Amino acid sequence: MANSTTTQNKFLITIAGPTAVGKSSLAMELALMYKAEIFSADSRQVYKLMNIGTAKPSSVELKQVRHHFIDHIDIDQPYSVGDFEMEIRAKLNDYFKYHDIAIVVGGTGLYIKALMDGIDKFPDIPADITEKFNSLYTEQGLRSIQEMLYLYDREYYNRVDLNNSRRILRALEVSDFTGKAYSTFLNNGQSGVRKPYEEVNILLSEDRELLYKRINERVDIMIDLGLVSEVMALSPYRSCQSLETVGYKEIFEFLDGSKTMNESVDMIKQNTRRYAKRQITWFRKYGIWEQFESNQRSKILQRVKNLIS
């Protein structure tokens, strides 16, 4: 591998797509082929102890290829997309001093978008302003904050999901504190920052029926591997935000007795399918991708070879 710090012959291959589409196996193949390391862009695999339910790489795979951001932080520690962006940029800057090719793989759209485009930078909002708008929402309901957003920032009003109270409240806080429309803060991340690599962006897709079949099979495998025991062991951490995750929250409901085992498994499958659908929508909206069906492996490998030659 060359040691040049220029972008010439330095490539970051990003592999994205919905859950169960085959991202990890492709990443492993490319990493072994190019003697590259893998950087995970998965907001749950970053946590320790959450193994089966997040479909982490196997111990064999972790020995074959060095992975970053797997078992990265304790399960009870907060970790934001801002933390990820800061850390992965630093890691990649150092990595590319000594390596030519890196692989990023994951299905967390916000993580991948943060790496590609940077994240929007917002001021810290005083607690009294947050409390003011929370009280307004609690006392007067969703309609009241929708109407206020229309007055504060009509552009964002026309873009936001008006049923998402959390996003509306955030926009009102920022607008009220800064005196500027919330929309003026959007897309002001670090997209202009010079990157020490060229990007090769691969988006995997799959026939919807086949993808859902894979998801259902994956959930069954997780149960067979001991997902219930894993969740039971994590009960002391149940209040942690990290465990507000598909596959864990449904098993907790089974352990509570509010659902049968079959009901919980069916809910995991259903919620995972819904999550995959949201991922598909996200990646179609954000990023510039070379898109392939997951079974076009030889075509993908040849395309990557052509791009980095």
mmCIF file of C-alpha atoms in Angstrom:
data_model
loop_
_atom_site.group_PDB
_atom_site.id
_atom_site.type_symbol
_atom_site.label_atom_id
_atom_site.label_comp_id
_atom_site.label_asym_id
_atom_site.label_seq_id
_atom_site.Cartn_x
_atom_site.Cartn_y
_atom_site.Cartn_z
ATOM 1 C CA MET A 1 0.000 0.000 0.000
ATOM 2 C CA ALA A 2 1.154 3.480 -0.779
ATOM 3 C CA ASN A 3 1.930 5.989 1.942
ATOM 4 C CA SER A 4 0.915 9.133 0.086
ATOM 5 C CA THR A 5 -1.479 11.418 1.969
ATOM 6 C CA THR A 6 -3.082 12.783 -1.218
ATOM 7 C CA THR A 7 -6.428 11.554 -2.499
ATOM 8 C CA GLN A 8 -4.737 9.929 -5.480
ATOM 9 C CA ASN A 9 -5.280 6.158 -5.265
ATOM 10 C CA LYS A 10 -7.060 6.505 -1.907
ATOM 11 C CA PHE A 11 -10.580 5.097 -1.884
ATOM 12 C CA LEU A 12 -13.388 4.811 0.636
ATOM 13 C CA ILE A 13 -15.838 2.137 -0.468
ATOM 14 C CA THR A 14 -19.209 2.621 1.242
ATOM 15 C CA ILE A 15 -21.705 -0.231 1.153
ATOM 16 C CA ALA A 16 -25.233 0.664 2.196
ATOM 17 C CA GLY A 17 -28.722 -0.758 1.927
ATOM 18 C CA PRO A 18 -31.516 -2.273 3.995
ATOM 19 C CA THR A 19 -31.025 -4.840 6.715
ATOM 20 C CA ALA A 20 -30.455 -8.452 5.581
ATOM 21 C CA VAL A 21 -29.590 -7.440 2.014
ATOM 22 C CA GLY A 22 -26.031 -8.802 2.208
ATOM 23 C CA LYS A 23 -23.931 -5.740 3.020
ATOM 24 C CA SER A 24 -21.635 -7.416 5.533
ATOM 25 C CA SER A 25 -20.692 -10.359 3.340
ATOM 26 C CA LEU A 26 -19.848 -8.029 0.455
ATOM 27 C CA ALA A 27 -17.784 -5.845 2.787
ATOM 28 C CA MET A 28 -15.859 -8.891 3.988
ATOM 29 C CA GLU A 29 -15.155 -10.031 0.447
ATOM 30 C CA LEU A 30 -13.886 -6.609 -0.591
ATOM 31 C CA ALA A 31 -11.839 -6.200 2.582
ATOM 32 C CA LEU A 32 -10.096 -9.531 2.053
ATOM 33 C CA MET A 33 -9.584 -8.810 -1.621
ATOM 34 C CA TYR A 34 -7.961 -5.408 -1.035
ATOM 35 C CA LYS A 35 -6.453 -6.038 2.420
ATOM 36 C CA ALA A 36 -8.637 -3.237 3.770
ATOM 37 C CA GLU A 37 -10.180 -2.603 7.177
ATOM 38 C CA ILE A 38 -13.918 -2.235 7.785
ATOM 39 C CA PHE A 39 -15.557 0.750 9.487
ATOM 40 C CA SER A 40 -19.065 -0.043 10.723
ATOM 41 C CA ALA A 41 -21.827 2.529 10.236
ATOM 42 C CA ASP A 42 -24.368 0.775 12.436
ATOM 43 C CA SER A 43 -25.810 2.655 15.389
ATOM 44 C CA ARG A 44 -26.419 -0.525 17.397
ATOM 45 C CA GLN A 45 -23.391 -2.661 16.595
ATOM 46 C CA VAL A 46 -21.386 0.152 18.157
ATOM 47 C CA TYR A 47 -22.566 -1.032 21.601
ATOM 48 C CA LYS A 48 -20.999 -3.822 23.627
ATOM 49 C CA LEU A 49 -23.124 -6.816 24.715
ATOM 50 C CA MET A 50 -25.710 -6.375 21.939
ATOM 51 C CA ASN A 51 -24.508 -9.186 19.710
ATOM 52 C CA ILE A 52 -27.162 -11.551 18.397
ATOM 53 C CA GLY A 53 -29.904 -8.960 17.986
ATOM 54 C CA THR A 54 -27.675 -6.617 15.971
ATOM 55 C CA ALA A 55 -26.219 -9.333 13.724
ATOM 56 C CA LYS A 56 -22.647 -8.374 14.535
ATOM 57 C CA PRO A 57 -19.813 -9.946 12.541
ATOM 58 C CA SER A 58 -18.782 -13.350 13.839
ATOM 59 C CA SER A 59 -15.640 -13.883 15.896
ATOM 60 C CA VAL A 60 -14.061 -15.505 12.827
ATOM 61 C CA GLU A 61 -14.810 -12.460 10.679
ATOM 62 C CA LEU A 62 -13.475 -10.117 13.337
ATOM 63 C CA LYS A 63 -10.224 -12.097 13.348
ATOM 64 C CA GLN A 64 -9.980 -12.130 9.561
ATOM 65 C CA VAL A 65 -10.507 -8.397 9.093
ATOM 66 C CA ARG A 66 -10.047 -5.557 11.536
ATOM 67 C CA HIS A 67 -13.355 -3.836 12.256
ATOM 68 C CA HIS A 68 -13.835 -0.365 13.718
ATOM 69 C CA PHE A 69 -16.919 0.804 15.661
ATOM 70 C CA ILE A 70 -17.925 -2.722 16.657
ATOM 71 C CA ASP A 71 -18.214 -3.117 20.464
ATOM 72 C CA HIS A 72 -17.000 0.447 20.582
ATOM 73 C CA ILE A 73 -18.765 1.771 23.685
ATOM 74 C CA ASP A 74 -20.546 0.506 26.782
ATOM 75 C CA ILE A 75 -24.233 -0.215 26.429
ATOM 76 C CA ASP A 76 -25.215 2.410 29.005
ATOM 77 C CA GLN A 77 -23.232 5.254 27.443
ATOM 78 C CA PRO A 78 -24.800 7.866 25.162
ATOM 79 C CA TYR A 79 -23.495 7.971 21.604
ATOM 80 C CA SER A 80 -24.705 10.367 18.947
ATOM 81 C CA VAL A 81 -24.304 10.770 15.225
ATOM 82 C CA GLY A 82 -22.108 13.764 16.054
ATOM 83 C CA ASP A 83 -19.818 11.538 18.108
ATOM 84 C CA PHE A 84 -19.639 9.078 15.228
ATOM 85 C CA GLU A 85 -18.861 11.756 12.642
ATOM 86 C CA MET A 86 -16.067 13.236 14.736
ATOM 87 C CA GLU A 87 -14.491 9.863 15.504
ATOM 88 C CA ILE A 88 -14.717 8.290 12.075
ATOM 89 C CA ARG A 89 -13.291 11.353 10.343
ATOM 90 C CA ALA A 90 -10.331 11.300 12.703
ATOM 91 C CA LYS A 91 -9.843 7.558 12.266
ATOM 92 C CA LEU A 92 -10.024 7.746 8.479
ATOM 93 C CA ASN A 93 -7.635 10.680 8.307
ATOM 94 C CA ASP A 94 -5.096 8.627 10.222
ATOM 95 C CA TYR A 95 -5.896 5.391 8.400
ATOM 96 C CA PHE A 96 -5.321 6.835 4.944
ATOM 97 C CA LYS A 97 -1.822 7.945 5.861
ATOM 98 C CA TYR A 98 -0.812 4.288 5.674
ATOM 99 C CA HIS A 99 -3.524 2.547 3.645
ATOM 100 C CA ASP A 100 -5.137 3.017 0.261
ATOM 101 C CA ILE A 101 -8.579 1.446 0.662
ATOM 102 C CA ALA A 102 -11.134 1.410 3.480
ATOM 103 C CA ILE A 103 -14.606 -0.121 3.615
ATOM 104 C CA VAL A 104 -17.574 1.520 5.344
ATOM 105 C CA VAL A 105 -20.607 -0.702 5.765
ATOM 106 C CA GLY A 106 -23.909 -0.212 7.517
ATOM 107 C CA GLY A 107 -27.554 0.600 7.318
ATOM 108 C CA THR A 108 -27.757 3.616 9.627
ATOM 109 C CA GLY A 109 -28.536 6.370 7.168
ATOM 110 C CA LEU A 110 -27.702 9.229 9.527
ATOM 111 C CA TYR A 111 -24.232 7.814 10.169
ATOM 112 C CA ILE A 112 -23.485 7.439 6.476
ATOM 113 C CA LYS A 113 -24.914 10.846 5.597
ATOM 114 C CA ALA A 114 -22.836 12.439 8.374
ATOM 115 C CA LEU A 115 -19.688 10.919 6.909
ATOM 116 C CA MET A 116 -20.562 11.890 3.354
ATOM 117 C CA ASP A 117 -21.995 15.360 3.915
ATOM 118 C CA GLY A 118 -21.339 16.366 7.504
ATOM 119 C CA ILE A 119 -24.099 17.078 10.002
ATOM 120 C CA ASP A 120 -25.996 20.254 10.589
ATOM 121 C CA LYS A 121 -24.544 22.368 13.384
ATOM 122 C CA PHE A 122 -26.958 23.809 15.924
ATOM 123 C CA PRO A 123 -26.431 26.008 18.979
ATOM 124 C CA ASP A 124 -26.984 24.695 22.491
ATOM 125 C CA ILE A 125 -30.494 25.613 23.592
ATOM 126 C CA PRO A 126 -31.089 26.850 27.165
ATOM 127 C CA ALA A 127 -33.280 24.582 29.261
ATOM 128 C CA ASP A 128 -35.893 27.273 29.878
ATOM 129 C CA ILE A 129 -36.607 27.591 26.154
ATOM 130 C CA THR A 130 -36.936 23.831 25.784
ATOM 131 C CA GLU A 131 -39.295 23.758 28.745
ATOM 132 C CA LYS A 132 -41.377 26.616 27.325
ATOM 133 C CA PHE A 133 -42.188 24.765 24.130
ATOM 134 C CA ASN A 134 -42.618 21.403 25.835
ATOM 135 C CA SER A 135 -45.192 23.000 28.131
ATOM 136 C CA LEU A 136 -46.979 24.564 25.178
ATOM 137 C CA TYR A 137 -47.212 21.177 23.492
ATOM 138 C CA THR A 138 -48.358 19.425 26.667
ATOM 139 C CA GLU A 139 -51.019 22.003 27.456
ATOM 140 C CA GLN A 140 -52.321 22.936 23.996
ATOM 141 C CA GLY A 141 -51.479 19.965 21.801
ATOM 142 C CA LEU A 142 -49.871 19.291 18.446
ATOM 143 C CA ARG A 143 -51.938 21.814 16.511
ATOM 144 C CA SER A 144 -50.573 24.686 18.593
ATOM 145 C CA ILE A 145 -46.927 23.961 17.806
ATOM 146 C CA GLN A 146 -47.737 23.293 14.145
ATOM 147 C CA GLU A 147 -49.279 26.748 13.879
ATOM 148 C CA MET A 148 -46.338 28.345 15.654
ATOM 149 C CA LEU A 149 -43.890 26.617 13.306
ATOM 150 C CA TYR A 150 -45.835 28.014 10.356
ATOM 151 C CA LEU A 151 -45.214 31.502 11.728
ATOM 152 C CA TYR A 152 -41.567 30.898 12.631
ATOM 153 C CA ASP A 153 -40.403 28.992 9.575
ATOM 154 C CA ARG A 154 -42.758 28.366 6.680
ATOM 155 C CA GLU A 155 -40.061 26.615 4.642
ATOM 156 C CA TYR A 156 -39.466 23.981 7.301
ATOM 157 C CA TYR A 157 -43.210 23.737 7.937
ATOM 158 C CA ASN A 158 -43.626 22.625 4.320
ATOM 159 C CA ARG A 159 -40.842 20.026 4.652
ATOM 160 C CA VAL A 160 -41.266 18.428 8.045
ATOM 161 C CA ASP A 161 -43.552 15.560 9.007
ATOM 162 C CA LEU A 162 -46.170 17.619 10.813
ATOM 163 C CA ASN A 163 -47.071 14.669 13.028
ATOM 164 C CA ASN A 164 -43.518 14.491 14.375
ATOM 165 C CA SER A 165 -43.770 16.631 17.501
ATOM 166 C CA ARG A 166 -40.112 16.103 18.425
ATOM 167 C CA ARG A 167 -38.863 17.653 15.182
ATOM 168 C CA ILE A 168 -41.315 20.537 15.394
ATOM 169 C CA LEU A 169 -40.292 21.303 18.963
ATOM 170 C CA ARG A 170 -36.616 21.228 18.002
ATOM 171 C CA ALA A 171 -37.224 23.682 15.162
ATOM 172 C CA LEU A 172 -39.149 26.042 17.450
ATOM 173 C CA GLU A 173 -36.408 25.970 20.102
ATOM 174 C CA VAL A 174 -33.660 26.826 17.629
ATOM 175 C CA SER A 175 -35.686 29.506 15.896
ATOM 176 C CA ASP A 176 -36.755 31.122 19.159
ATOM 177 C CA PHE A 177 -33.253 31.133 20.655
ATOM 178 C CA THR A 178 -31.363 32.332 17.567
ATOM 179 C CA GLY A 179 -33.940 34.584 15.981
ATOM 180 C CA LYS A 180 -33.301 32.752 12.706
ATOM 181 C CA ALA A 181 -35.456 30.270 10.865
ATOM 182 C CA TYR A 182 -34.533 26.685 11.670
ATOM 183 C CA SER A 183 -34.286 25.898 7.953
ATOM 184 C CA THR A 184 -31.299 28.252 7.643
ATOM 185 C CA PHE A 185 -29.274 25.880 9.813
ATOM 186 C CA LEU A 186 -29.955 22.836 7.658
ATOM 187 C CA ASN A 187 -27.318 21.475 5.296
ATOM 188 C CA ASN A 188 -24.587 23.631 6.826
ATOM 189 C CA GLY A 189 -22.422 20.671 7.784
ATOM 190 C CA GLN A 190 -18.937 19.810 6.600
ATOM 191 C CA SER A 191 -19.659 18.853 2.999
ATOM 192 C CA GLY A 192 -16.962 21.284 1.927
ATOM 193 C CA VAL A 193 -14.290 19.607 4.032
ATOM 194 C CA ARG A 194 -11.553 18.094 1.899
ATOM 195 C CA LYS A 195 -11.499 14.335 2.262
ATOM 196 C CA PRO A 196 -8.285 12.304 1.955
ATOM 197 C CA TYR A 197 -9.961 9.799 -0.371
ATOM 198 C CA GLU A 198 -12.216 9.300 -3.360
ATOM 199 C CA GLU A 199 -15.661 7.860 -2.675
ATOM 200 C CA VAL A 200 -17.045 4.661 -4.187
ATOM 201 C CA ASN A 201 -20.656 4.354 -3.039
ATOM 202 C CA ILE A 202 -22.424 1.019 -3.479
ATOM 203 C CA LEU A 203 -26.129 0.680 -2.672
ATOM 204 C CA LEU A 204 -27.475 -2.863 -2.457
ATOM 205 C CA SER A 205 -31.111 -3.558 -3.242
ATOM 206 C CA GLU A 206 -33.269 -6.639 -3.404
ATOM 207 C CA ASP A 207 -36.668 -7.751 -4.591
ATOM 208 C CA ARG A 208 -39.017 -6.765 -1.786
ATOM 209 C CA GLU A 209 -40.552 -10.216 -1.379
ATOM 210 C CA LEU A 210 -37.139 -11.905 -1.252
ATOM 211 C CA LEU A 211 -35.781 -9.295 1.164
ATOM 212 C CA TYR A 212 -38.690 -9.829 3.535
ATOM 213 C CA LYS A 213 -38.131 -13.583 3.334
ATOM 214 C CA ARG A 214 -34.490 -13.058 4.300
ATOM 215 C CA ILE A 215 -35.522 -10.852 7.195
ATOM 216 C CA ASN A 216 -37.932 -13.469 8.509
ATOM 217 C CA GLU A 217 -35.277 -16.165 8.237
ATOM 218 C CA ARG A 218 -32.698 -13.975 9.972
ATOM 219 C CA VAL A 219 -35.035 -13.398 12.912
ATOM 220 C CA ASP A 220 -35.610 -17.153 13.243
ATOM 221 C CA ILE A 221 -31.846 -17.694 13.257
ATOM 222 C CA MET A 222 -31.407 -15.044 15.960
ATOM 223 C CA ILE A 223 -33.946 -16.838 18.138
ATOM 224 C CA ASP A 224 -32.147 -20.148 17.579
ATOM 225 C CA LEU A 225 -28.807 -18.529 18.481
ATOM 226 C CA GLY A 226 -30.173 -17.412 21.847
ATOM 227 C CA LEU A 227 -31.621 -13.926 21.446
ATOM 228 C CA VAL A 228 -33.982 -14.436 24.387
ATOM 229 C CA SER A 229 -31.080 -15.305 26.709
ATOM 230 C CA GLU A 230 -29.145 -12.299 25.451
ATOM 231 C CA VAL A 231 -32.051 -9.975 26.196
ATOM 232 C CA MET A 232 -32.572 -11.516 29.637
ATOM 233 C CA ALA A 233 -28.910 -10.846 30.471
ATOM 234 C CA LEU A 234 -29.386 -7.217 29.442
ATOM 235 C CA SER A 235 -32.382 -6.634 31.730
ATOM 236 C CA PRO A 236 -30.365 -4.433 34.150
ATOM 237 C CA TYR A 237 -29.799 -2.032 31.233
ATOM 238 C CA ARG A 238 -33.359 -2.046 29.964
ATOM 239 C CA SER A 239 -33.871 1.692 30.492
ATOM 240 C CA CYS A 240 -30.882 2.523 28.266
ATOM 241 C CA GLN A 241 -31.633 4.218 24.981
ATOM 242 C CA SER A 242 -29.464 1.670 23.192
ATOM 243 C CA LEU A 243 -32.007 -1.062 23.919
ATOM 244 C CA GLU A 244 -34.887 0.835 22.315
ATOM 245 C CA THR A 245 -34.098 -1.374 19.367
ATOM 246 C CA VAL A 246 -36.014 -3.815 17.206
ATOM 247 C CA GLY A 247 -35.372 -7.320 18.455
ATOM 248 C CA TYR A 248 -34.803 -6.264 22.040
ATOM 249 C CA LYS A 249 -37.905 -4.312 22.970
ATOM 250 C CA GLU A 250 -40.186 -7.064 21.618
ATOM 251 C CA ILE A 251 -38.407 -9.761 23.644
ATOM 252 C CA PHE A 252 -38.690 -7.598 26.751
ATOM 253 C CA GLU A 253 -42.455 -7.601 26.169
ATOM 254 C CA PHE A 254 -42.360 -11.403 26.073
ATOM 255 C CA LEU A 255 -40.327 -11.491 29.278
ATOM 256 C CA ASP A 256 -42.861 -9.135 30.878
ATOM 257 C CA GLY A 257 -45.657 -11.527 29.948
ATOM 258 C CA SER A 258 -47.490 -8.987 27.790
ATOM 259 C CA LYS A 259 -46.881 -11.027 24.628
ATOM 260 C CA THR A 260 -46.422 -14.684 23.843
ATOM 261 C CA MET A 261 -43.169 -15.845 22.321
ATOM 262 C CA ASN A 262 -44.786 -16.264 18.906
ATOM 263 C CA GLU A 263 -46.307 -12.787 19.097
ATOM 264 C CA SER A 264 -42.960 -11.236 19.986
ATOM 265 C CA VAL A 265 -41.151 -13.028 17.167
ATOM 266 C CA ASP A 266 -43.833 -11.974 14.694
ATOM 267 C CA MET A 267 -43.490 -8.368 15.900
ATOM 268 C CA ILE A 268 -39.712 -8.472 15.456
ATOM 269 C CA LYS A 269 -40.197 -9.629 11.885
ATOM 270 C CA GLN A 270 -42.848 -7.025 11.184
ATOM 271 C CA ASN A 271 -40.882 -4.157 12.739
ATOM 272 C CA THR A 272 -37.696 -5.220 10.964
ATOM 273 C CA ARG A 273 -39.523 -5.243 7.627
ATOM 274 C CA ARG A 274 -40.821 -1.756 8.368
ATOM 275 C CA TYR A 275 -37.326 -0.614 9.264
ATOM 276 C CA ALA A 276 -35.973 -2.031 6.003
ATOM 277 C CA LYS A 277 -38.633 -0.128 4.083
ATOM 278 C CA ARG A 278 -37.583 3.117 5.780
ATOM 279 C CA GLN A 279 -33.936 2.386 4.981
ATOM 280 C CA ILE A 280 -34.764 1.898 1.309
ATOM 281 C CA THR A 281 -36.585 5.227 1.224
ATOM 282 C CA TRP A 282 -33.728 6.987 3.037
ATOM 283 C CA PHE A 283 -30.947 5.804 0.746
ATOM 284 C CA ARG A 284 -32.948 6.635 -2.342
ATOM 285 C CA LYS A 285 -33.251 10.176 -1.054
ATOM 286 C CA TYR A 286 -29.706 10.751 0.217
ATOM 287 C CA GLY A 287 -26.426 10.107 -1.483
ATOM 288 C CA ILE A 288 -25.146 9.400 -4.976
ATOM 289 C CA TRP A 289 -24.939 5.653 -5.432
ATOM 290 C CA GLU A 290 -23.955 2.903 -7.803
ATOM 291 C CA GLN A 291 -26.944 0.633 -7.274
ATOM 292 C CA PHE A 292 -26.878 -3.141 -7.658
ATOM 293 C CA GLU A 293 -29.075 -6.101 -6.859
ATOM 294 C CA SER A 294 -27.501 -8.088 -4.048
ATOM 295 C CA ASN A 295 -27.055 -11.154 -6.280
ATOM 296 C CA GLN A 296 -24.928 -9.219 -8.784
ATOM 297 C CA ARG A 297 -21.756 -9.941 -6.807
ATOM 298 C CA SER A 298 -19.393 -10.438 -9.752
ATOM 299 C CA LYS A 299 -20.715 -7.294 -11.416
ATOM 300 C CA ILE A 300 -20.166 -5.313 -8.215
ATOM 301 C CA LEU A 301 -16.624 -6.589 -7.774
ATOM 302 C CA GLN A 302 -15.762 -5.762 -11.374
ATOM 303 C CA ARG A 303 -17.245 -2.263 -11.051
ATOM 304 C CA VAL A 304 -15.263 -1.569 -7.878
ATOM 305 C CA LYS A 305 -12.117 -2.842 -9.575
ATOM 306 C CA ASN A 306 -12.692 -0.505 -12.502
ATOM 307 C CA LEU A 307 -13.317 2.490 -10.265
ATOM 308 C CA ILE A 308 -10.206 2.066 -8.121
ATOM 309 C CA SER A 309 -7.791 0.942 -10.840
#
